[in-house]
Short mmCIF file of N, CA, C and O in Angstrom, two decimals:
data_model
loop_
_atom_site.label_atom_id
_atom_site.label_comp_id
_atom_site.label_asym_id
_atom_site.label_seq_id
_atom_site.Cartn_x
_atom_site.Cartn_y
_atom_site.Cartn_z
N UNK A 1 43.43 -19.45 20.17
CA UNK A 1 42.21 -18.69 20.19
C UNK A 1 41.17 -19.46 19.66
O UNK A 1 40.05 -19.36 20.10
N UNK A 2 41.30 -20.29 18.61
CA UNK A 2 40.26 -21.08 18.04
C UNK A 2 39.80 -22.19 18.90
O UNK A 2 38.64 -22.54 19.05
N UNK A 3 40.78 -22.66 19.77
CA UNK A 3 40.41 -23.70 20.73
C UNK A 3 39.45 -23.24 21.74
O UNK A 3 38.48 -23.89 22.18
N UNK A 4 39.55 -21.96 22.22
CA UNK A 4 38.56 -21.43 23.14
C UNK A 4 37.21 -21.29 22.45
O UNK A 4 36.20 -21.43 23.15
N UNK A 5 37.20 -20.93 21.23
CA UNK A 5 35.84 -20.75 20.49
C UNK A 5 35.23 -22.20 20.39
O UNK A 5 34.00 -22.29 20.49
N UNK A 6 35.92 -23.19 20.04
CA UNK A 6 35.43 -24.58 19.97
C UNK A 6 34.93 -25.06 21.24
O UNK A 6 33.84 -25.66 21.34
N UNK A 7 35.66 -24.78 22.35
CA UNK A 7 35.29 -25.24 23.70
C UNK A 7 34.05 -24.52 24.14
O UNK A 7 33.07 -25.16 24.65
N UNK A 8 33.91 -23.23 23.84
CA UNK A 8 32.76 -22.55 24.18
C UNK A 8 31.56 -22.98 23.40
O UNK A 8 30.42 -23.15 23.85
N UNK A 9 31.78 -23.31 22.14
CA UNK A 9 30.64 -23.95 21.24
C UNK A 9 30.14 -25.17 21.74
O UNK A 9 28.97 -25.50 21.82
N UNK A 10 31.10 -26.10 22.15
CA UNK A 10 30.68 -27.33 22.65
C UNK A 10 29.83 -27.28 24.00
O UNK A 10 28.86 -27.85 24.20
N UNK A 11 30.38 -26.32 24.85
CA UNK A 11 29.73 -26.05 26.09
C UNK A 11 28.36 -25.49 25.85
O UNK A 11 27.42 -25.89 26.60
N UNK A 12 28.22 -24.63 24.98
CA UNK A 12 26.93 -23.99 24.67
C UNK A 12 25.99 -25.14 24.14
O UNK A 12 24.80 -25.06 24.42
N UNK A 13 26.44 -26.03 23.25
CA UNK A 13 25.57 -27.13 22.78
C UNK A 13 25.16 -27.99 23.82
O UNK A 13 24.02 -28.45 23.94
N UNK A 14 26.07 -28.38 24.87
CA UNK A 14 25.64 -29.16 25.89
C UNK A 14 24.58 -28.47 26.70
O UNK A 14 23.63 -29.11 27.17
N UNK A 15 24.80 -27.27 26.95
CA UNK A 15 23.89 -26.43 27.81
C UNK A 15 22.48 -26.48 27.07
O UNK A 15 21.40 -26.63 27.75
N UNK A 16 22.44 -26.33 25.73
CA UNK A 16 21.25 -26.31 25.09
C UNK A 16 20.52 -27.65 25.14
O UNK A 16 19.36 -27.64 25.39
N UNK A 17 21.29 -28.68 24.97
CA UNK A 17 20.58 -30.00 25.03
C UNK A 17 20.15 -30.33 26.53
O UNK A 17 19.20 -30.94 26.56
N UNK A 18 20.95 -29.86 27.56
CA UNK A 18 20.42 -30.04 28.79
C UNK A 18 19.10 -29.34 29.05
O UNK A 18 18.21 -29.83 29.76
N UNK A 19 19.11 -28.21 28.50
CA UNK A 19 17.81 -27.26 28.63
C UNK A 19 16.59 -28.05 27.90
O UNK A 19 15.49 -28.14 28.44
N UNK A 20 17.00 -28.55 26.81
CA UNK A 20 15.98 -29.32 25.97
C UNK A 20 15.60 -30.50 26.67
O UNK A 20 14.32 -30.81 26.82
N UNK A 21 16.46 -31.33 27.29
CA UNK A 21 16.09 -32.44 28.07
C UNK A 21 15.16 -32.05 29.30
O UNK A 21 14.29 -32.80 29.58
N UNK A 22 15.48 -31.07 29.90
CA UNK A 22 14.73 -30.50 31.00
C UNK A 22 13.40 -30.12 30.60
O UNK A 22 12.40 -30.56 31.37
N UNK A 23 13.19 -29.57 29.45
CA UNK A 23 11.86 -29.18 28.92
C UNK A 23 11.02 -30.54 28.65
O UNK A 23 9.84 -30.60 28.87
N UNK A 24 11.67 -31.46 28.08
CA UNK A 24 11.00 -32.74 27.70
C UNK A 24 10.57 -33.47 28.88
O UNK A 24 9.44 -34.14 28.85
N UNK A 25 11.21 -33.33 29.99
CA UNK A 25 10.70 -33.97 31.33
C UNK A 25 9.41 -33.27 31.88
O UNK A 25 8.77 -33.87 32.62
N UNK A 26 9.21 -31.98 31.43
CA UNK A 26 8.03 -31.36 31.92
C UNK A 26 6.75 -31.68 31.19
O UNK A 26 5.69 -31.35 31.52
N UNK A 27 6.86 -32.39 30.03
CA UNK A 27 5.71 -32.71 29.13
C UNK A 27 4.93 -33.83 29.91
O UNK A 27 5.42 -34.78 30.44
N UNK A 28 3.64 -33.53 29.92
CA UNK A 28 2.68 -34.45 30.44
C UNK A 28 1.99 -35.12 29.32
O UNK A 28 1.13 -34.48 28.61
N UNK A 29 2.31 -36.37 28.93
CA UNK A 29 1.68 -37.16 27.89
C UNK A 29 0.35 -37.68 28.25
O UNK A 29 0.12 -38.10 29.46
N UNK A 30 -0.64 -37.59 27.32
CA UNK A 30 -1.93 -38.10 27.63
C UNK A 30 -1.98 -39.62 27.62
O UNK A 30 -1.09 -40.17 26.98
N UNK A 31 -2.92 -40.17 28.28
CA UNK A 31 -3.04 -41.56 28.27
C UNK A 31 -3.70 -42.10 26.98
O UNK A 31 -4.27 -41.32 26.22
N UNK A 32 -3.61 -43.39 26.77
CA UNK A 32 -4.04 -44.02 25.44
C UNK A 32 -5.48 -43.79 25.15
O UNK A 32 -5.89 -43.30 23.99
N UNK A 33 -6.37 -43.94 26.06
CA UNK A 33 -7.79 -43.76 25.80
C UNK A 33 -8.18 -42.41 25.43
O UNK A 33 -9.01 -42.09 24.49
N UNK A 34 -7.59 -41.36 26.06
CA UNK A 34 -7.80 -39.99 25.92
C UNK A 34 -7.26 -39.65 24.44
O UNK A 34 -7.96 -38.89 23.58
N UNK A 35 -6.10 -40.11 24.07
CA UNK A 35 -5.58 -40.07 22.76
C UNK A 35 -6.36 -40.49 21.64
O UNK A 35 -6.61 -39.88 20.59
N UNK A 36 -6.98 -41.71 21.91
CA UNK A 36 -7.84 -42.23 20.83
C UNK A 36 -9.07 -41.42 20.74
O UNK A 36 -9.54 -41.20 19.57
N UNK A 37 -9.62 -40.97 21.80
CA UNK A 37 -10.87 -40.17 21.68
C UNK A 37 -10.72 -38.89 20.94
O UNK A 37 -11.41 -38.41 20.12
N UNK A 38 -9.56 -38.18 21.17
CA UNK A 38 -9.34 -37.00 20.64
C UNK A 38 -8.86 -37.18 19.17
O UNK A 38 -9.27 -36.35 18.38
N UNK A 39 -8.25 -38.25 18.85
CA UNK A 39 -7.96 -38.49 17.40
C UNK A 39 -9.27 -38.72 16.69
O UNK A 39 -9.35 -38.22 15.54
N UNK A 40 -10.20 -39.45 17.19
CA UNK A 40 -11.44 -39.76 16.50
C UNK A 40 -12.13 -38.45 16.41
O UNK A 40 -12.73 -38.15 15.15
N UNK A 41 -12.10 -37.54 17.39
CA UNK A 41 -12.85 -36.14 17.15
C UNK A 41 -12.30 -35.43 16.03
O UNK A 41 -12.99 -34.87 15.26
N UNK A 42 -10.87 -35.41 16.08
CA UNK A 42 -10.31 -34.60 15.05
C UNK A 42 -10.60 -35.17 13.53
O UNK A 42 -10.80 -34.44 12.64
N UNK A 43 -10.54 -36.52 13.48
CA UNK A 43 -10.86 -37.04 12.16
C UNK A 43 -12.34 -36.81 11.68
O UNK A 43 -12.51 -36.33 10.67
N UNK A 44 -13.28 -36.95 12.69
CA UNK A 44 -14.64 -36.66 12.25
C UNK A 44 -14.96 -35.14 12.01
O UNK A 44 -15.67 -34.81 11.00
N UNK A 45 -14.26 -34.29 12.76
CA UNK A 45 -14.37 -32.92 12.49
C UNK A 45 -13.87 -32.51 11.10
O UNK A 45 -14.34 -31.77 10.32
N UNK A 46 -12.76 -33.10 10.81
CA UNK A 46 -12.04 -32.91 9.49
C UNK A 46 -12.91 -33.45 8.42
O UNK A 46 -13.09 -32.64 7.36
N UNK A 47 -13.64 -34.51 8.47
CA UNK A 47 -14.39 -35.08 7.47
C UNK A 47 -15.69 -34.19 7.34
O UNK A 47 -16.14 -33.75 6.25
N UNK A 48 -16.31 -33.74 8.48
CA UNK A 48 -17.39 -32.95 8.48
C UNK A 48 -17.21 -31.59 7.73
O UNK A 48 -17.94 -31.21 6.91
N UNK A 49 -15.99 -30.96 8.08
CA UNK A 49 -15.67 -29.70 7.43
C UNK A 49 -15.49 -29.97 5.92
O UNK A 49 -15.79 -29.06 5.25
N UNK A 50 -14.80 -30.99 5.59
CA UNK A 50 -14.66 -31.33 4.21
C UNK A 50 -15.84 -31.42 3.32
O UNK A 50 -16.09 -30.90 2.31
N UNK A 51 -16.91 -32.12 3.95
CA UNK A 51 -18.24 -32.27 3.36
C UNK A 51 -18.91 -30.82 3.24
O UNK A 51 -19.48 -30.56 2.22
N UNK A 52 -18.86 -30.00 4.31
CA UNK A 52 -19.53 -28.78 4.27
C UNK A 52 -18.86 -27.92 3.28
O UNK A 52 -19.50 -27.24 2.37
N UNK A 53 -17.60 -27.91 3.12
CA UNK A 53 -16.84 -27.03 2.10
C UNK A 53 -17.10 -27.53 0.72
O UNK A 53 -17.43 -26.78 -0.24
N UNK A 54 -17.26 -28.98 0.52
CA UNK A 54 -17.61 -29.47 -0.73
C UNK A 54 -19.01 -29.05 -1.23
O UNK A 54 -19.37 -28.72 -2.30
N UNK A 55 -19.92 -29.00 -0.20
CA UNK A 55 -21.30 -28.53 -0.47
C UNK A 55 -21.46 -27.14 -1.00
O UNK A 55 -21.98 -26.72 -1.86
N UNK A 56 -20.66 -26.24 -0.12
CA UNK A 56 -20.54 -24.85 -0.51
C UNK A 56 -19.95 -24.65 -1.90
O UNK A 56 -20.43 -23.91 -2.74
N UNK A 57 -18.90 -25.36 -2.15
CA UNK A 57 -18.14 -25.25 -3.45
C UNK A 57 -19.17 -25.67 -4.56
O UNK A 57 -19.17 -24.90 -5.58
N UNK A 58 -19.81 -26.80 -4.36
CA UNK A 58 -20.70 -27.30 -5.57
C UNK A 58 -21.91 -26.17 -5.68
O UNK A 58 -22.34 -25.89 -6.86
N UNK A 59 -22.44 -25.63 -4.49
CA UNK A 59 -23.47 -24.57 -4.56
C UNK A 59 -23.03 -23.45 -5.26
O UNK A 59 -23.71 -22.86 -6.21
N UNK A 60 -21.84 -22.94 -5.05
CA UNK A 60 -21.27 -21.68 -5.58
C UNK A 60 -21.02 -22.06 -7.17
O UNK A 60 -21.28 -21.18 -8.08
N UNK A 61 -20.47 -23.28 -7.47
CA UNK A 61 -20.31 -23.55 -8.87
C UNK A 61 -21.70 -23.64 -9.66
O UNK A 61 -21.66 -22.93 -10.70
N UNK A 62 -22.63 -24.04 -9.04
CA UNK A 62 -24.07 -24.03 -9.80
C UNK A 62 -24.44 -22.66 -10.03
O UNK A 62 -25.00 -22.36 -11.03
N UNK A 63 -24.29 -21.80 -8.96
CA UNK A 63 -24.72 -20.44 -9.02
C UNK A 63 -23.92 -19.75 -10.14
O UNK A 63 -24.53 -18.96 -10.94
N UNK A 64 -22.66 -19.95 -10.18
CA UNK A 64 -21.83 -19.27 -11.31
C UNK A 64 -22.21 -19.75 -12.62
O UNK A 64 -22.40 -19.01 -13.63
N UNK A 65 -22.48 -21.14 -12.74
CA UNK A 65 -22.92 -21.70 -14.05
C UNK A 65 -24.32 -21.15 -14.51
O UNK A 65 -24.56 -20.89 -15.63
N UNK A 66 -25.21 -20.98 -13.51
CA UNK A 66 -26.54 -20.29 -13.78
C UNK A 66 -26.35 -18.88 -14.23
O UNK A 66 -27.09 -18.48 -15.12
N UNK A 67 -25.52 -18.16 -13.57
CA UNK A 67 -25.29 -16.72 -13.94
C UNK A 67 -24.66 -16.59 -15.35
O UNK A 67 -24.93 -15.58 -16.07
N UNK A 68 -23.82 -17.54 -15.73
CA UNK A 68 -23.16 -17.46 -17.02
C UNK A 68 -24.09 -17.82 -18.10
O UNK A 68 -23.71 -17.35 -19.31
N UNK A 69 -25.20 -18.42 -18.00
CA UNK A 69 -26.15 -18.81 -19.08
C UNK A 69 -26.81 -17.56 -19.60
O UNK A 69 -27.17 -16.57 -19.12
#
């Protein structure tokens, strides 16, 4: 009885990996120039948002310090 369970488990794992391999074949990878452009945009937007958040944070801190006096 245990042998049937083990065989079914192995078969199920093989089926899962075959499905996974099939899904990986469907992936369309971007070319290198597009990947570089998109990476640059993500880094720049991240830096820009970090600066904006820092400015807001400093402004709010100044406002709180002004109100506390």
